[in-house]
Short mmCIF file of C-alpha atoms in Angstrom, two decimals:
data_model
loop_
_atom_site.label_atom_id
_atom_site.label_comp_id
_atom_site.label_asym_id
_atom_site.label_seq_id
_atom_site.Cartn_x
_atom_site.Cartn_y
_atom_site.Cartn_z
CA UNK A 203 3.04 -41.00 -21.37
CA UNK A 204 2.01 -39.22 -24.50
CA UNK A 205 3.91 -40.71 -27.77
CA UNK A 206 4.80 -39.05 -30.15
CA UNK A 207 6.43 -40.41 -33.27
CA UNK A 208 9.11 -38.77 -35.81
CA UNK A 209 8.15 -38.85 -39.08
CA UNK A 210 10.18 -40.88 -41.92
CA UNK A 211 12.47 -37.95 -42.99
CA UNK A 212 15.57 -39.85 -43.70
CA UNK A 213 16.47 -42.98 -44.75
CA UNK A 214 18.49 -45.29 -43.34
CA UNK A 215 17.28 -48.40 -44.61
CA UNK A 216 17.46 -47.70 -48.38
CA UNK A 217 14.05 -47.91 -48.36
CA UNK A 218 13.53 -44.92 -49.64
CA UNK A 219 11.54 -41.77 -48.85
CA UNK A 220 8.20 -41.43 -50.47
CA UNK A 221 4.50 -39.99 -49.70
CA UNK A 222 3.29 -43.42 -48.49
CA UNK A 223 6.30 -44.34 -46.06
CA UNK A 224 4.82 -41.24 -44.43
CA UNK A 225 0.67 -41.95 -44.55
CA UNK A 226 2.21 -45.36 -43.16
CA UNK A 227 4.06 -44.01 -40.64
CA UNK A 228 1.63 -42.27 -39.75
CA UNK A 229 -1.08 -44.78 -39.64
CA UNK A 230 0.59 -47.29 -37.44
CA UNK A 231 1.72 -43.95 -34.90
CA UNK A 232 -2.31 -43.37 -35.22
CA UNK A 233 -3.94 -46.99 -34.79
CA UNK A 234 -1.04 -47.95 -32.33
CA UNK A 235 -2.06 -45.26 -29.87
CA UNK A 236 0.21 -43.02 -30.14
CA UNK A 237 -1.14 -38.87 -29.38
CA UNK A 238 1.58 -36.77 -32.08
CA UNK A 239 3.44 -37.13 -35.14
CA UNK A 240 6.38 -34.73 -35.57
CA UNK A 241 8.93 -33.67 -38.11
CA UNK A 242 11.81 -31.20 -38.06
CA UNK A 243 14.18 -28.93 -39.53
CA UNK A 244 17.29 -29.65 -41.72
CA UNK A 245 18.75 -27.39 -45.03
CA UNK A 246 21.51 -30.04 -45.34
CA UNK A 247 22.29 -32.71 -43.30
CA UNK A 248 24.73 -35.62 -44.04
CA UNK A 249 22.54 -37.66 -46.00
CA UNK A 250 18.69 -36.74 -47.78
CA UNK A 251 16.44 -34.94 -45.22
CA UNK A 252 12.52 -34.51 -46.32
CA UNK A 253 11.37 -30.68 -45.83
CA UNK A 254 9.37 -30.61 -42.13
CA UNK A 255 6.61 -29.36 -42.77
CA UNK A 256 6.03 -31.02 -46.26
CA UNK A 257 5.69 -34.24 -44.26
CA UNK A 258 3.98 -33.03 -42.28
CA UNK A 259 1.35 -31.54 -44.18
CA UNK A 260 1.55 -35.15 -46.75
CA UNK A 261 -0.31 -36.90 -43.69
CA UNK A 262 -3.14 -34.45 -42.41
CA UNK A 263 -5.54 -37.59 -43.74
CA UNK A 264 -3.28 -40.29 -42.63
CA UNK A 265 -2.87 -39.43 -39.18
CA UNK A 266 -6.34 -39.22 -37.89
CA UNK A 267 -6.82 -36.70 -35.25
CA UNK A 268 -2.93 -36.78 -33.55
CA UNK A 269 -1.14 -33.82 -32.46
CA UNK A 270 1.35 -32.50 -35.86
CA UNK A 271 4.07 -30.86 -34.22
CA UNK A 272 7.60 -29.06 -35.65
CA UNK A 273 10.25 -31.06 -33.14
CA UNK A 274 11.39 -28.44 -34.02
CA UNK A 275 11.34 -26.04 -37.09
CA UNK A 276 14.05 -22.91 -36.83
CA UNK A 277 12.28 -19.20 -37.66
CA UNK A 278 15.71 -18.30 -38.86
CA UNK A 279 15.68 -20.62 -41.79
CA UNK A 280 12.66 -19.45 -43.03
CA UNK A 281 11.74 -15.94 -41.40
CA UNK A 282 9.67 -15.85 -38.82
CA UNK A 283 6.03 -14.74 -40.53
CA UNK A 284 6.19 -17.09 -43.29
CA UNK A 285 6.97 -19.96 -40.72
CA UNK A 286 4.25 -18.79 -38.90
CA UNK A 287 1.95 -18.53 -42.48
CA UNK A 288 2.71 -22.60 -42.90
CA UNK A 289 1.57 -23.67 -39.47
CA UNK A 290 -2.04 -21.60 -39.21
CA UNK A 291 -2.48 -23.28 -42.52
CA UNK A 292 -1.87 -26.39 -41.44
CA UNK A 293 -4.05 -25.59 -38.19
CA UNK A 294 -6.57 -25.14 -40.48
CA UNK A 295 -6.14 -28.33 -42.95
CA UNK A 296 -5.84 -30.04 -39.51
CA UNK A 297 -8.52 -28.56 -37.76
CA UNK A 298 -6.48 -27.32 -35.12
CA UNK A 299 -3.73 -30.33 -34.54
CA UNK A 300 -0.61 -28.35 -34.65
CA UNK A 301 1.57 -28.11 -32.05
CA UNK A 302 4.80 -25.45 -33.37
CA UNK A 303 8.21 -26.46 -31.57
CA UNK A 304 10.84 -24.66 -32.22
CA UNK A 305 14.10 -23.79 -31.57
CA UNK A 306 17.49 -21.96 -32.77
CA UNK A 307 19.28 -24.78 -34.39
CA UNK A 308 22.54 -26.50 -34.26
CA UNK A 309 24.29 -26.02 -38.02
CA UNK A 310 26.50 -24.27 -39.16
CA UNK A 311 25.60 -25.48 -42.48
CA UNK A 312 22.19 -24.99 -42.48
CA UNK A 313 23.34 -21.17 -41.37
CA UNK A 314 25.81 -20.58 -43.72
CA UNK A 315 23.12 -22.25 -46.08
CA UNK A 316 20.74 -18.76 -46.39
CA UNK A 317 23.04 -16.21 -45.46
CA UNK A 318 22.95 -15.93 -41.65
CA UNK A 319 25.61 -15.61 -38.37
CA UNK A 320 25.17 -18.96 -36.68
CA UNK A 321 26.44 -16.62 -34.50
CA UNK A 322 22.71 -14.98 -34.41
CA UNK A 323 20.75 -17.67 -33.29
CA UNK A 324 19.80 -16.96 -30.10
CA UNK A 325 19.33 -13.41 -30.89
CA UNK A 326 17.43 -14.74 -33.65
CA UNK A 327 15.02 -16.94 -31.19
CA UNK A 328 14.50 -14.91 -28.45
CA UNK A 329 12.79 -12.02 -31.36
CA UNK A 330 11.41 -14.89 -33.39
CA UNK A 331 9.35 -16.01 -30.36
CA UNK A 332 8.20 -13.58 -29.74
CA UNK A 333 6.70 -12.15 -32.97
CA UNK A 334 5.31 -16.33 -33.04
CA UNK A 335 3.89 -15.76 -29.83
CA UNK A 336 2.23 -12.92 -30.76
CA UNK A 337 0.51 -13.75 -34.67
CA UNK A 338 -0.30 -17.65 -33.39
CA UNK A 339 -1.14 -16.90 -29.55
CA UNK A 340 -2.31 -13.64 -29.83
CA UNK A 341 0.35 -12.71 -27.74
CA UNK A 342 0.68 -8.51 -27.02
CA UNK A 343 4.36 -7.84 -29.51
CA UNK A 344 6.34 -5.62 -26.88
CA UNK A 345 9.87 -4.26 -27.61
CA UNK A 346 11.87 -3.29 -29.93
CA UNK A 347 12.75 -6.02 -32.78
CA UNK A 348 16.27 -5.67 -34.54
CA UNK A 349 16.01 -9.25 -37.57
CA UNK A 350 12.03 -8.95 -37.58
CA UNK A 351 9.66 -6.59 -38.33
CA UNK A 352 6.30 -6.15 -36.17
CA UNK A 353 2.98 -7.37 -38.68
CA UNK A 354 1.62 -4.18 -40.03
CA UNK A 355 -1.74 -6.41 -39.53
CA UNK A 356 -2.84 -9.62 -37.91
CA UNK A 357 -1.99 -12.69 -40.31
CA UNK A 358 -5.07 -14.05 -42.24
CA UNK A 359 -6.42 -16.73 -41.71
CA UNK A 360 -6.42 -16.52 -38.15
CA UNK A 361 -4.96 -20.20 -36.24
CA UNK A 362 -8.40 -22.80 -36.57
CA UNK A 363 -8.39 -23.01 -31.73
CA UNK A 364 -9.59 -19.27 -30.59
CA UNK A 365 -6.51 -19.70 -28.70
CA UNK A 366 -4.02 -20.18 -31.62
CA UNK A 367 -1.41 -22.31 -31.83
CA UNK A 368 0.54 -23.70 -28.60
CA UNK A 369 3.73 -23.04 -29.01
CA UNK A 370 6.90 -25.56 -27.64
CA UNK A 371 10.66 -24.03 -27.02
CA UNK A 372 13.52 -26.27 -28.11
CA UNK A 373 16.43 -25.78 -25.80
CA UNK A 374 19.71 -28.97 -24.49
CA UNK A 375 19.15 -27.62 -20.66
CA UNK A 376 21.46 -25.09 -20.73
CA UNK A 377 20.23 -22.30 -17.93
CA UNK A 378 19.76 -19.33 -20.07
CA UNK A 379 17.88 -21.96 -22.36
CA UNK A 380 15.35 -23.16 -20.12
CA UNK A 381 14.97 -19.13 -19.03
CA UNK A 382 13.79 -19.26 -22.45
CA UNK A 383 11.52 -21.94 -22.08
CA UNK A 384 10.22 -20.32 -19.15
CA UNK A 385 9.80 -16.96 -20.62
CA UNK A 386 8.23 -17.62 -24.53
CA UNK A 387 7.19 -21.06 -24.37
CA UNK A 388 4.07 -23.42 -23.23
CA UNK A 389 6.19 -26.65 -23.09
CA UNK A 390 10.08 -27.52 -23.23
CA UNK A 391 11.18 -29.79 -26.06
CA UNK A 392 14.44 -31.54 -25.38
CA UNK A 393 16.82 -33.34 -26.86
CA UNK A 394 17.42 -37.09 -26.42
CA UNK A 395 20.78 -37.79 -27.51
CA UNK A 396 22.08 -34.60 -25.70
CA UNK A 397 20.68 -35.48 -22.90
CA UNK A 398 19.88 -37.88 -20.20
CA UNK A 399 17.28 -39.23 -16.91
CA UNK A 400 19.22 -36.96 -14.34
CA UNK A 401 19.72 -33.60 -16.21
CA UNK A 402 15.77 -33.68 -17.83
CA UNK A 403 14.99 -33.84 -14.02
CA UNK A 404 17.49 -30.85 -12.97
CA UNK A 405 16.07 -28.44 -16.04
CA UNK A 406 12.18 -29.53 -15.12
CA UNK A 407 12.64 -28.21 -11.80
CA UNK A 408 14.34 -25.20 -13.22
CA UNK A 409 10.58 -24.25 -15.53
CA UNK A 410 7.59 -22.79 -13.78
CA UNK A 411 4.54 -25.00 -11.60
CA UNK A 412 3.00 -27.15 -14.27
CA UNK A 413 4.56 -26.63 -17.66
CA UNK A 414 4.70 -29.38 -20.15
CA UNK A 415 8.66 -31.08 -20.35
CA UNK A 416 8.87 -33.63 -23.78
CA UNK A 417 11.88 -35.18 -25.21
CA UNK A 418 12.10 -35.18 -28.86
CA UNK A 419 14.29 -37.06 -31.14
CA UNK A 420 14.84 -39.81 -29.28
CA UNK A 421 15.86 -42.68 -32.56
CA UNK A 422 15.18 -45.79 -32.25
CA UNK A 423 15.60 -49.17 -32.77
CA UNK A 424 14.69 -51.71 -31.04
CA UNK A 425 15.86 -55.34 -31.31
CA UNK A 426 17.26 -58.51 -29.21
CA UNK A 427 20.41 -59.20 -31.61
CA UNK A 428 23.09 -56.95 -30.28
CA UNK A 429 25.28 -57.35 -33.58
CA UNK A 430 21.79 -55.90 -35.55
CA UNK A 431 22.15 -53.04 -32.47
CA UNK A 432 25.86 -52.47 -33.38
CA UNK A 433 24.74 -51.94 -36.91
CA UNK A 434 22.33 -49.49 -36.70
CA UNK A 435 24.30 -47.18 -33.81
CA UNK A 436 27.36 -47.46 -36.40
CA UNK A 437 24.99 -45.83 -38.84
CA UNK A 438 22.79 -43.10 -36.61
CA UNK A 439 26.54 -42.27 -34.90
CA UNK A 440 29.13 -40.13 -37.82
CA UNK A 441 25.38 -38.39 -38.96
CA UNK A 442 25.24 -36.68 -35.26
CA UNK A 443 28.68 -36.99 -34.94
CA UNK A 444 28.36 -38.97 -31.75
CA UNK A 445 30.71 -41.68 -29.85
CA UNK A 446 28.78 -45.14 -30.51
CA UNK A 447 29.00 -46.34 -27.11
CA UNK A 448 28.49 -42.41 -25.69
CA UNK A 449 24.89 -42.66 -27.98
CA UNK A 450 23.62 -46.01 -27.09
CA UNK A 451 23.29 -45.46 -22.84
CA UNK A 452 20.96 -42.29 -24.02
CA UNK A 453 18.93 -43.75 -27.20
CA UNK A 454 16.42 -46.50 -27.94
CA UNK A 455 18.62 -48.65 -29.78
CA UNK A 456 18.90 -52.80 -27.89
CA UNK A 457 16.66 -55.18 -26.26
CA UNK A 458 12.89 -53.61 -25.36
CA UNK A 459 14.43 -54.80 -21.81
CA UNK A 460 16.65 -52.07 -22.13
CA UNK A 461 14.58 -49.46 -23.89
CA UNK A 462 12.01 -49.65 -21.25
CA UNK A 463 13.99 -49.30 -18.56
CA UNK A 464 15.48 -45.69 -20.20
CA UNK A 465 11.69 -44.84 -21.26
CA UNK A 466 11.08 -45.57 -17.48
CA UNK A 467 13.74 -43.71 -15.93
CA UNK A 468 12.40 -40.30 -18.22
CA UNK A 469 8.71 -40.76 -17.21
CA UNK A 470 9.73 -40.69 -13.28
CA UNK A 471 12.45 -37.64 -13.72
CA UNK A 472 9.06 -36.08 -15.36
CA UNK A 473 8.90 -36.22 -18.96
CA UNK A 474 4.81 -35.77 -20.67
CA UNK A 475 5.83 -36.93 -23.64
CA UNK A 476 8.55 -38.70 -25.76
CA UNK A 477 9.18 -39.02 -29.36
CA UNK A 478 10.29 -41.60 -31.19
CA UNK A 479 12.41 -41.45 -34.42
CA UNK A 480 13.02 -45.00 -35.71
CA UNK A 481 15.75 -46.04 -37.89
CA UNK A 482 13.16 -47.77 -40.35
CA UNK A 483 10.63 -49.97 -40.97
CA UNK A 484 8.87 -47.54 -38.53
CA UNK A 485 5.32 -50.87 -38.97
CA UNK A 486 7.32 -53.10 -36.71
CA UNK A 487 9.11 -50.56 -34.35
CA UNK A 488 6.15 -48.83 -33.93
CA UNK A 489 4.29 -52.26 -32.65
CA UNK A 490 7.44 -52.99 -30.12
CA UNK A 491 7.44 -49.00 -29.23
CA UNK A 492 3.06 -49.43 -27.93
CA UNK A 493 3.93 -53.06 -26.91
CA UNK A 494 7.15 -53.73 -25.17
CA UNK A 495 9.06 -50.32 -24.22
CA UNK A 496 5.98 -47.79 -23.40
CA UNK A 497 5.35 -47.56 -20.00
#
């Protein structure tokens, strides 16, 4: 299984948000044999949230040859062409290591903040995906666009790689969402706290043969102390608007054995990549994930 590490865009343990923390996490992932680092999008959240693209740019050097993935970026919050411009710049600066994961977003607050109608998120994502495939992958742009006019000329500079930047689509696994993944994507990004192994396997079976599938936002705190695990859940659950007991069943918070069993069940369900998001102490958690949790 390809291991990914979500960069510390949120501060759960009081360590603060800083460049040194980002680069330290990236180095830990690199040294532990992970395959990628990732970051995602929010304008407003229940706590301070570092911008995803800026966070990835900050670790271009410290991440070595790891992939840099957005998991996910929300095109509507940026405008797809501006997002494409930033992704291409990051791809050039990293010499072809960017994987663009996009999704509609799940926060009405984010859409309100930029003056967009949350109810239009699916229409906007479909248009954005078509436009991004055109400018990032060289695909022909077919059909009319309502929200985003087609560019009058190719983006310049172009992506580092001749084949362009891979485009993965985020979906919680609805039939409509999986059809969108199959239509527009080079891969599927599922949300760890919005699925389970059986549901993931069922969604995986609906995708075209050979299309890769990943699990992102796997919140993680490996500990043998049940009280400590409970305290971490009590912090995380309100931010996600989830019941702590329900949330505990689907994420890697708890003993190494329990976390390893959950990860193994996803591997059996066809999950080829998993992106862990430690709730602090990234160096130690990366060490535990690589040594005790990963298949």
